[in-house]
Coordinates of C-alpha atoms and ligand atoms in Angstrom, one line a residue:
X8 CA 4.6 19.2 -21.4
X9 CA 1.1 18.0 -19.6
X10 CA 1.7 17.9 -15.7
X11 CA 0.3 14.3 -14.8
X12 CA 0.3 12.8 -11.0
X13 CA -2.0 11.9 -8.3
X14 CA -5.7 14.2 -9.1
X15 CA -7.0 11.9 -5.3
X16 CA -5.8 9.6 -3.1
X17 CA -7.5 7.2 -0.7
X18 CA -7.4 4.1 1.2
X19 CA -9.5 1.3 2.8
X20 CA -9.0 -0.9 5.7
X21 CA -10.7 -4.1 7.4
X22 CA -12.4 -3.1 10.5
X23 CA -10.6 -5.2 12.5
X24 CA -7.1 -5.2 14.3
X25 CA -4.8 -6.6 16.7
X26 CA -2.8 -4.6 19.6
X27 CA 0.9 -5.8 18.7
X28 CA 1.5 -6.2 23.0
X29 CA -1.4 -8.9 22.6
X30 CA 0.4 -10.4 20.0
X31 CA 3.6 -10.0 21.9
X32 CA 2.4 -11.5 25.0
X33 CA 0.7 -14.5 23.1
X34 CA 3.8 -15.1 21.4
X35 CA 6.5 -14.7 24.6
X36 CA 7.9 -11.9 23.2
X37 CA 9.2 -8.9 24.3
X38 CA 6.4 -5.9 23.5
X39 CA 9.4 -3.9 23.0
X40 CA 10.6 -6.2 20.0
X41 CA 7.3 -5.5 18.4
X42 CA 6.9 -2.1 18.9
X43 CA 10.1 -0.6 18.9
X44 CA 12.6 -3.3 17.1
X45 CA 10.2 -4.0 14.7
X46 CA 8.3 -0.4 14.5
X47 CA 4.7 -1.7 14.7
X48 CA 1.8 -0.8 17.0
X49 CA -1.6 -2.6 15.3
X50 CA -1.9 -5.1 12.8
X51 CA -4.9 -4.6 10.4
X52 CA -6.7 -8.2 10.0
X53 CA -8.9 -8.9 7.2
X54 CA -12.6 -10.8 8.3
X55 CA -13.4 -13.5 5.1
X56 CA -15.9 -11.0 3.8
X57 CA -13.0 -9.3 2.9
X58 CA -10.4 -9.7 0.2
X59 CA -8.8 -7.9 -2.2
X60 CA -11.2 -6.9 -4.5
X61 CA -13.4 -5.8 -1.8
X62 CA -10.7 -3.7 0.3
X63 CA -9.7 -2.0 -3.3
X64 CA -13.4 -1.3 -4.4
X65 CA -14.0 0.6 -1.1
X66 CA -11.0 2.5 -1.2
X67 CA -12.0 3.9 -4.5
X68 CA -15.5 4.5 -3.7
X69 CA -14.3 7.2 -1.1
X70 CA -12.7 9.1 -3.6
X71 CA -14.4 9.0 -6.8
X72 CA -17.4 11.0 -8.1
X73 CA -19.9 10.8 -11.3
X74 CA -17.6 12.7 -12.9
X75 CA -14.8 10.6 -12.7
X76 CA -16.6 7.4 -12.9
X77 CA -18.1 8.4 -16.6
X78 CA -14.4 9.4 -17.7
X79 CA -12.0 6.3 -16.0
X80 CA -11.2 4.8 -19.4
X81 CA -8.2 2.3 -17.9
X82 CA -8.5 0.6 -14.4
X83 CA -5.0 -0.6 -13.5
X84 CA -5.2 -3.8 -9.9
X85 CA -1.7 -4.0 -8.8
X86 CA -1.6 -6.6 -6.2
X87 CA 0.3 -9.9 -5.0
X88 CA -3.1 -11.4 -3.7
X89 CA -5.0 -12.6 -6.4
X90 CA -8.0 -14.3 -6.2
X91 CA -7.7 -16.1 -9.9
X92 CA -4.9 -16.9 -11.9
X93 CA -6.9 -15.2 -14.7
X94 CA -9.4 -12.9 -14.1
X95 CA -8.1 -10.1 -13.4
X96 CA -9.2 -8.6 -9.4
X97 CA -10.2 -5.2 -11.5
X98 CA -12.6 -6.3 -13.6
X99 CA -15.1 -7.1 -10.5
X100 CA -13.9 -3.6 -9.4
X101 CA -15.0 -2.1 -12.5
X102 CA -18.5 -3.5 -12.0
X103 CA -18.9 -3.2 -8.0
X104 CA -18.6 0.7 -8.8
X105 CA -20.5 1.2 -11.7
X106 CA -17.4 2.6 -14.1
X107 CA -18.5 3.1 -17.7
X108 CA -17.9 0.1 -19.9
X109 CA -15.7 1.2 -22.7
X110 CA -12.6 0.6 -20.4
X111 CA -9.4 -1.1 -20.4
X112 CA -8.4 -3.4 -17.1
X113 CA -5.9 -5.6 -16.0
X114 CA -3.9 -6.9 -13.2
X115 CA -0.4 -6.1 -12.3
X116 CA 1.8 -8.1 -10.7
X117 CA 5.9 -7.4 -9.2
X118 CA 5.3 -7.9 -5.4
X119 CA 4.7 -5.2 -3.7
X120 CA 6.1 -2.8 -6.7
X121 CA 2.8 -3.7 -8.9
X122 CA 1.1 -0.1 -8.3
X123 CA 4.1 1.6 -9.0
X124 CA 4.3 0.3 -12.4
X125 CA 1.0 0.7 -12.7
X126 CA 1.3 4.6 -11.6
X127 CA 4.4 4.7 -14.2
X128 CA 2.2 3.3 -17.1
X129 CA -0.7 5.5 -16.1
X130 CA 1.1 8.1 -16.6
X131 CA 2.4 7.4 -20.1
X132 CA -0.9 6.7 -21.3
X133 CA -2.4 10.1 -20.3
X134 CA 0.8 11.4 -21.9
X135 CA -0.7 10.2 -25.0
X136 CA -4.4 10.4 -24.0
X137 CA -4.4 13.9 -22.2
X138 CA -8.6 13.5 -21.3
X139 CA -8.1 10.2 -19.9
X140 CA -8.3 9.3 -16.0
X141 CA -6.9 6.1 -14.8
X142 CA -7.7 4.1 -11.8
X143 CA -4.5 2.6 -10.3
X144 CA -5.6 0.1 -7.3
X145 CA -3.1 -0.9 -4.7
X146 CA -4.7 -4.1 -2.6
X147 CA -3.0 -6.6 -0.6
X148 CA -3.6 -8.9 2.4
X149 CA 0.1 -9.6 4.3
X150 CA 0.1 -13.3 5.5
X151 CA 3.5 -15.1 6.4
X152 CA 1.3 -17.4 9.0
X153 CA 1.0 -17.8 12.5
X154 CA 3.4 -18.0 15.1
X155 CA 6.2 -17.3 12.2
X156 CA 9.0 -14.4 12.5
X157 CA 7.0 -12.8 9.4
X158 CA 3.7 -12.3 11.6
X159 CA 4.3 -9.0 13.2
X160 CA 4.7 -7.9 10.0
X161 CA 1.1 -9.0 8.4
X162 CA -1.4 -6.9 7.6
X163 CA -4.3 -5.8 5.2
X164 CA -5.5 -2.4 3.2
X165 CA -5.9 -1.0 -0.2
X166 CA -5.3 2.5 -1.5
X167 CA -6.8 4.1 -4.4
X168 CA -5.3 6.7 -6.6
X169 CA -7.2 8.6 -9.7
X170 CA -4.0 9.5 -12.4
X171 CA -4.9 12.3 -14.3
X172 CA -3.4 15.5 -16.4
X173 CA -2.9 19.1 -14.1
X174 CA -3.7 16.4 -11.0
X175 CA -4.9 17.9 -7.9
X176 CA -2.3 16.6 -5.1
X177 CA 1.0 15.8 -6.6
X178 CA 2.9 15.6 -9.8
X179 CA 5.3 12.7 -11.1
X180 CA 8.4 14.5 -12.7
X181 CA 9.9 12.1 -15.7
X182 CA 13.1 11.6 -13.7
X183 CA 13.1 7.8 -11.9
X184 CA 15.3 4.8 -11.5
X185 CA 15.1 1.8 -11.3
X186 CA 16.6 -2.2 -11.3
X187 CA 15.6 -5.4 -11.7
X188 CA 17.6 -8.2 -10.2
X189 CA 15.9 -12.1 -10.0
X190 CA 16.5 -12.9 -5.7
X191 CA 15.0 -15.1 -3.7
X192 CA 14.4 -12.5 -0.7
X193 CA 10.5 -13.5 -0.8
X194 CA 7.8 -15.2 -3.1
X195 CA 4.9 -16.9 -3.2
X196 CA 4.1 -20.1 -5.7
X197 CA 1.1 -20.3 -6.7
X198 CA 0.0 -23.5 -4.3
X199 CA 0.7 -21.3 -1.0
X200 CA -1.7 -18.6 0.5
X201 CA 1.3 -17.8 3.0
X202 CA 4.9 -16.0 1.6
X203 CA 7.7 -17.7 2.1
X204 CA 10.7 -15.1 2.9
X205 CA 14.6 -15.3 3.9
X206 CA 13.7 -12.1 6.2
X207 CA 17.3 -11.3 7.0
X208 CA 18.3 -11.4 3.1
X209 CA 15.2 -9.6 2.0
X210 CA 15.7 -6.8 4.7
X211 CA 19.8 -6.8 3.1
X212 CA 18.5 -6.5 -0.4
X213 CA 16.0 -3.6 0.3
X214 CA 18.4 -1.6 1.5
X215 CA 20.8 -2.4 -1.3
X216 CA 17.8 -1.5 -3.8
X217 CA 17.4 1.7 -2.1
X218 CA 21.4 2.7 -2.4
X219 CA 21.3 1.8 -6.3
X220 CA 18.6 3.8 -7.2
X221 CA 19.4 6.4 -5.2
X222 CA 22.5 6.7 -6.2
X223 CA 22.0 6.4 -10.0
X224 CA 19.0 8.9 -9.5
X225 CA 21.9 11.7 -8.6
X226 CA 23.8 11.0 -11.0
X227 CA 21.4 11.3 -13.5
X228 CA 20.0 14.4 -12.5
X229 CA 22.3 15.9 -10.3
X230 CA 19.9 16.5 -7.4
X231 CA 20.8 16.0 -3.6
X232 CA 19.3 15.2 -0.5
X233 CA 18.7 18.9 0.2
X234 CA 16.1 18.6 -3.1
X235 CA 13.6 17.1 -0.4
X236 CA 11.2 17.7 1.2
X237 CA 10.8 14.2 2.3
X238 CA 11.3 10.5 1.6
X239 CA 8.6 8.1 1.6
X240 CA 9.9 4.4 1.6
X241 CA 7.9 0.8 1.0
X242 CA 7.2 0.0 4.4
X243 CA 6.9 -3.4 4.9
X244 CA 7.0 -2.5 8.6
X245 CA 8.3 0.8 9.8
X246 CA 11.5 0.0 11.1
X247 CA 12.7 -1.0 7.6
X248 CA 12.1 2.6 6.5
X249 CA 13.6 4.1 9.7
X250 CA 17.1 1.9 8.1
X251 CA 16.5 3.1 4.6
X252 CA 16.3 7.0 5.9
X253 CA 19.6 6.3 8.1
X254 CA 21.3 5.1 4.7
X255 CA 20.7 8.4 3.2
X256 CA 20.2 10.9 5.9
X257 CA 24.2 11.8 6.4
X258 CA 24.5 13.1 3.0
X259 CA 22.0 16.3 4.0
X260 CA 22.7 19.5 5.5
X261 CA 21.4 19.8 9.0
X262 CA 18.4 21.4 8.4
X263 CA 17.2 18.7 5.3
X264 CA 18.3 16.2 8.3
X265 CA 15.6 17.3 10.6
X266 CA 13.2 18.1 8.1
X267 CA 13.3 14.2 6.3
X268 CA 13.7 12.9 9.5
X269 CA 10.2 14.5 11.2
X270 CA 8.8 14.3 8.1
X271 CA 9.4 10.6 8.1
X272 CA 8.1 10.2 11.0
X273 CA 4.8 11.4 10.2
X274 CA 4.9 9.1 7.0
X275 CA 4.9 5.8 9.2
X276 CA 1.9 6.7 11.5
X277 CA -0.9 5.1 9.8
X278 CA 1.6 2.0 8.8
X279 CA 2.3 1.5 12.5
X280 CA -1.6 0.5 13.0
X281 CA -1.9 -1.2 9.4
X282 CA 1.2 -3.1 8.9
X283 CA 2.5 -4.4 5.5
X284 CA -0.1 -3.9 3.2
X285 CA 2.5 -5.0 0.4
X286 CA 2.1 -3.2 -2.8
X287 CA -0.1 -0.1 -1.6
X288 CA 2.4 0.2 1.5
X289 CA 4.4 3.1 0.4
X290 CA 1.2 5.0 -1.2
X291 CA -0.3 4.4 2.7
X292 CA 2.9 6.0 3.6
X293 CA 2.2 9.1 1.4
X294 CA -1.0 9.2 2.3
X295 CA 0.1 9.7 6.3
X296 CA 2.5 12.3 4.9
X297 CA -0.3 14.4 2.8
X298 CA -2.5 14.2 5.8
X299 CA -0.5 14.6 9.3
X300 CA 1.9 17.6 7.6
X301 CA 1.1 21.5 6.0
X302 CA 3.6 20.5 3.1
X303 CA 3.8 23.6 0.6
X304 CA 2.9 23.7 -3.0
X305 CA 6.1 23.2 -5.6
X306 CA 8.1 20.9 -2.5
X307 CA 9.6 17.7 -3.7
X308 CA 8.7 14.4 -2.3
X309 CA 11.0 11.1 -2.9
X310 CA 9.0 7.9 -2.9
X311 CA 11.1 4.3 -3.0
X312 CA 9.2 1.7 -4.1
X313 CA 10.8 -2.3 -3.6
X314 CA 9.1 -5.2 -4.9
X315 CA 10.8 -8.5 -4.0
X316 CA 12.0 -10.9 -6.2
X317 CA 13.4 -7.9 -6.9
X318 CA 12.4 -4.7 -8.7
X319 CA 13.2 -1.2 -6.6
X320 CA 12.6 2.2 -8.6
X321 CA 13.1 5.6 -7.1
X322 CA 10.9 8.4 -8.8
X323 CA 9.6 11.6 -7.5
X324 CA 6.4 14.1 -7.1
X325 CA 5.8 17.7 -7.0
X326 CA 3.1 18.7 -4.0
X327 CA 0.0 21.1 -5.6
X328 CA -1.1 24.6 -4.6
X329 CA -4.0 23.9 -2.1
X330 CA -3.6 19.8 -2.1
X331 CA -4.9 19.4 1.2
X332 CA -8.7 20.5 -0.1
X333 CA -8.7 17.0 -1.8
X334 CA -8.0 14.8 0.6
X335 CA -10.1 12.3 3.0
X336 CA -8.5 12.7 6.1
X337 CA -11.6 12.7 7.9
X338 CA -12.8 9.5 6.7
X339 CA -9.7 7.8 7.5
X340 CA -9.9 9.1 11.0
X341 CA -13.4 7.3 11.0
X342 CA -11.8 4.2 9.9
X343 CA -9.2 3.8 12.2
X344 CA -11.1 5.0 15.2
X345 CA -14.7 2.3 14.1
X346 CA -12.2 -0.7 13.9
X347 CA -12.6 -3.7 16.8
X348 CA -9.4 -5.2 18.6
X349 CA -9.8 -8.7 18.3
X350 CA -8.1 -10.9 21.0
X351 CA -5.2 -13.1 19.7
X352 CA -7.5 -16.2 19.9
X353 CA -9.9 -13.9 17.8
X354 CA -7.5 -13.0 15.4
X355 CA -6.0 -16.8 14.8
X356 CA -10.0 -17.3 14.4
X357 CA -10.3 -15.1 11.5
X358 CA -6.6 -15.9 10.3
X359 CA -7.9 -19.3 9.8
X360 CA -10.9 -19.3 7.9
X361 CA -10.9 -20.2 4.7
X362 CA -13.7 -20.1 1.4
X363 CA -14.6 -23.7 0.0
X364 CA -12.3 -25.0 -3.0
X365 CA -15.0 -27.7 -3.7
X366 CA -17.1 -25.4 -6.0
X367 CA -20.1 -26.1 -2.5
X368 CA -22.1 -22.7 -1.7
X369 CA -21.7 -20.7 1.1
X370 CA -23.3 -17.5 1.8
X371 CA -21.2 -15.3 4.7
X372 CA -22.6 -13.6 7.9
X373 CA -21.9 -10.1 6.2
X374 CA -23.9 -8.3 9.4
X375 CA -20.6 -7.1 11.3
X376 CA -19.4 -5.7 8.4
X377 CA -19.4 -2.1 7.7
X378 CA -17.7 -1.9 4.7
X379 CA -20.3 -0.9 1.5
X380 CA -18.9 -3.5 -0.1
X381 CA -18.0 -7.1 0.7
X382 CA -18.2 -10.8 -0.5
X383 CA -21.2 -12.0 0.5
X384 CA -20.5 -15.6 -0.5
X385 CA -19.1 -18.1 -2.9
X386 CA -20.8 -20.3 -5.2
X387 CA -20.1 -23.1 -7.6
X388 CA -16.1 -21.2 -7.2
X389 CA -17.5 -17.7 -7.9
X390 CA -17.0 -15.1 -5.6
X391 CA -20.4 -13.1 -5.1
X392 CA -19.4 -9.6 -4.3
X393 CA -22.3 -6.4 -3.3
X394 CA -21.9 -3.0 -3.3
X395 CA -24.9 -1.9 -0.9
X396 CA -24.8 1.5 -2.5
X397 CA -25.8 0.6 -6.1
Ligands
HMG402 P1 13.1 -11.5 13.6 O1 14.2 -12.5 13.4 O2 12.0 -11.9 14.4 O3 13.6 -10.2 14.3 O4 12.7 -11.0 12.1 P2 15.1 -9.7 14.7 O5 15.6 -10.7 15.7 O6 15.9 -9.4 13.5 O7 14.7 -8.4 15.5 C1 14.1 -7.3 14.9 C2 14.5 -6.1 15.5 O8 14.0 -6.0 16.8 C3 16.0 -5.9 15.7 O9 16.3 -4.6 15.4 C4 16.2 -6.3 17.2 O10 17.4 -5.7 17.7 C5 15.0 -5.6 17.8 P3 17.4 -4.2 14.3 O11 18.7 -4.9 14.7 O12 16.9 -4.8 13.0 O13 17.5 -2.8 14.3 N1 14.7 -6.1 19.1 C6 14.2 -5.3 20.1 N2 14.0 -4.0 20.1 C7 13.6 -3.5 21.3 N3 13.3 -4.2 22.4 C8 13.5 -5.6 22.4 C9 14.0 -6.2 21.2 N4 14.3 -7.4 20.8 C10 14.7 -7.4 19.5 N5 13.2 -6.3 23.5 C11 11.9 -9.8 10.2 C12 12.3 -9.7 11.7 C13 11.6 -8.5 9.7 C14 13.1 -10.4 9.4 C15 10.7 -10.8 10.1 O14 9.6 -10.2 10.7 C16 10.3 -11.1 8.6 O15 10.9 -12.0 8.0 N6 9.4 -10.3 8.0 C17 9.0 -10.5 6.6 C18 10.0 -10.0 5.6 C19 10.1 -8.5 5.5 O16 9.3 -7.8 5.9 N7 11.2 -8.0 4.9 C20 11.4 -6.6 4.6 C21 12.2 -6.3 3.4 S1 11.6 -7.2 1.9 C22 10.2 -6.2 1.5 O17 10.0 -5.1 1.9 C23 9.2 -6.8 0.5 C24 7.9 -7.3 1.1 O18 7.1 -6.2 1.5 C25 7.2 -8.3 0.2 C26 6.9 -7.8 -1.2 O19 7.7 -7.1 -1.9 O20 5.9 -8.3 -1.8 C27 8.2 -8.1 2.4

């Protein structure tokens, strides 16, 4: 049977952020609450020249090569943050990086579990199509609003992944579960650009989610706890993984306690300065886990994956001999040490401003941002996107 998983991995974030004490402060808060009970240190903040297209185009420019960008034969958009209600966001993706045209794209959509089934049906079509290489994006912008409970848990980012046959970083074994139940823990209708949540509820169904699958998932293949190497959860901010891992953790040995438990911790580092960037949330996760940690080739990784609404799966990867030659840690060091702090006035600045809906022209002051590629305007209600390395 043809291995099939994650060949690279990447991500992309705007170059701007806010210090969660600012926000803290400006909010009478506690700091504590922020960064302790909630688990969050900075919160990435998109400027207008960036949405989602843009913040999933640059994460996969990092990681792709000629190579890959002649053999790509399905591009796969999960996100919540669509910019039409038909076009699908990968189509401009396909263009802004010059992927070969006799392609396949689409948008998915389940909350934040849209680039897991995505990953899932990648996989299944290089099980059929063992040459191909599929493009799953993972691209969302957080907003609940300001001044709502919800804020401290906004945020912004995209990650790529190329899915391909005898993949370079990890493996997805067959074995996953996963359940569907229609809640109303958080959505979005189609008239709001801000989510509306029952936070309490929707932090009560996660972790219900994560005890179903879980469970079924050991029954149905009678692995344990002590099978892992570690546990990568959707982090919609990192407390709510630090409760999913305390659900689980007493059924481990000591040893596999301290092993998922500092291994967890170094999965919620780069979440802690990105917040909730919805449906690529628990692939920045694994990403923080691939690049802070020496993991060993053949060790098993856990990854949950909850999409409100609700859909949760649990499935699993295998790590790869040499994995960490493939990665882009450096580059993401870059782009977390480049970004700006924006004051909270700065930041409600940005928050607010909004694209015209009257079809008018506008073309954007894209000077301050670094980003390759970025929306450089609207006109007549088409987005204008550039990629300044074509
Ligand atoms: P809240 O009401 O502001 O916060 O809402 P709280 O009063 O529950 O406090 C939060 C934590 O801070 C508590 O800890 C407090 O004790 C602690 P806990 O009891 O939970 O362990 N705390 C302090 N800690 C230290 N020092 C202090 C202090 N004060 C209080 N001084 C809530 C929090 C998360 C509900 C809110 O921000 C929210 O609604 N967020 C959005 C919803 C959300 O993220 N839900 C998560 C599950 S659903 C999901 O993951 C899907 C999602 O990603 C969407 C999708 O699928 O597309 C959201």
């Amino acid at each position: 049977m043809v291995k099939i998983g994650i060949d690279k991995i990447g991500f992309h974030i705007p170059h701007y952020y806010v210090d969660m004490n600012d926000l803290a402060v400006a909010r009478n808060v506690e700091p504590a609450k922020f960064t302790i009970g909630i688990g969050q240190d900075e919160m990435a903040v998109a400027s207008i020249t960036q949405d989602p297209v843009t913040l999933a185009a640059n994460a996969a420019l990092n990681i792709l090569d000629e190579e890959d960008i002649q053999a790509i034969d399905f591009v796969m958009f999960g996100t919540e943050t669509g910019i039409d209600h038909s076009k699908s966001a990968g189509v401009y993706v396909h263009r802004l990086l010059g992927l070969q045209p006799n392609a396949r794209t689409i948008e998915m959509k389940q909350a934040c579990y849209g680039a897991t089934a995505a990953l899932q049906l990648a996989k299944g079509h290089i099980a059929l199509n063992p040459e191909s290489k599929v493009l799953v994006l993972a691209s969302d912008i957080a907003r609940y609003g300001l001044n709502t409970a919800g804020e401290v848990t906004q945020g912004a980012g995209a990650v790529a992944m190329l899915i391909s046959a005898n993949p370079k970083i990890m493996t997805i074994e067959n074995d996953s579960t996963f359940l569907t139940d229609d809640i109303m823990d958080f959505w979005r209708p189609t008239y709001s650009d801000i989510a509306y949540v029952d936070g309490k509820y929707s932090n009560e169904q996660y972790l219900a989610f994560v005890k179903h699958v879980w469970d079924k998932y050991k029954e149905e293949t009678n692995l344990s706890l002590d099978d892992f190497t570690a546990i990568c959860f959707h982090l919609p901010y990192t407390k709510m993984g630090v409760k999913a891992l305390r659900t689980l953790l007493d059924e481990g040995n000591e040893a596999t306690q301290e092993r998922l438990q500092t291994n967890f911790d170094e999965s919620i580092q780069y979440s802690r300065k990105v917040g909730n960037i919805y449906t690529a949330s628990l692939y920045l996760g694994l990403i923080s886990l691939l690049e802070r940690k020496e993991l060993e080739a053949g060790e098993r990784i856990g990854l949950f994956s909850y999409g409100s609404g609700a859909v949760g799966e649990f499935f699993t990867g295998i790590i790869q001999e040499n994995y960490r030659d493939h990665l882009n840690d450096h580059y993401h060091e870059t782009l977390f040490s480049n970004r700006t702090r924006l004051s909270v006035e700065e930041y409600e600045e940005v928050f607010s401003a909004k694209l015209p809906t009257d079809g008018s022209t506008v073309t954007l002051n894209t000077e301050n941002d670094p980003a390759p590629i970025y929306l450089s305007g609207i006109t007549e209600h088409m987005r204008q996107y550039e990629n300044k390395k074509l």
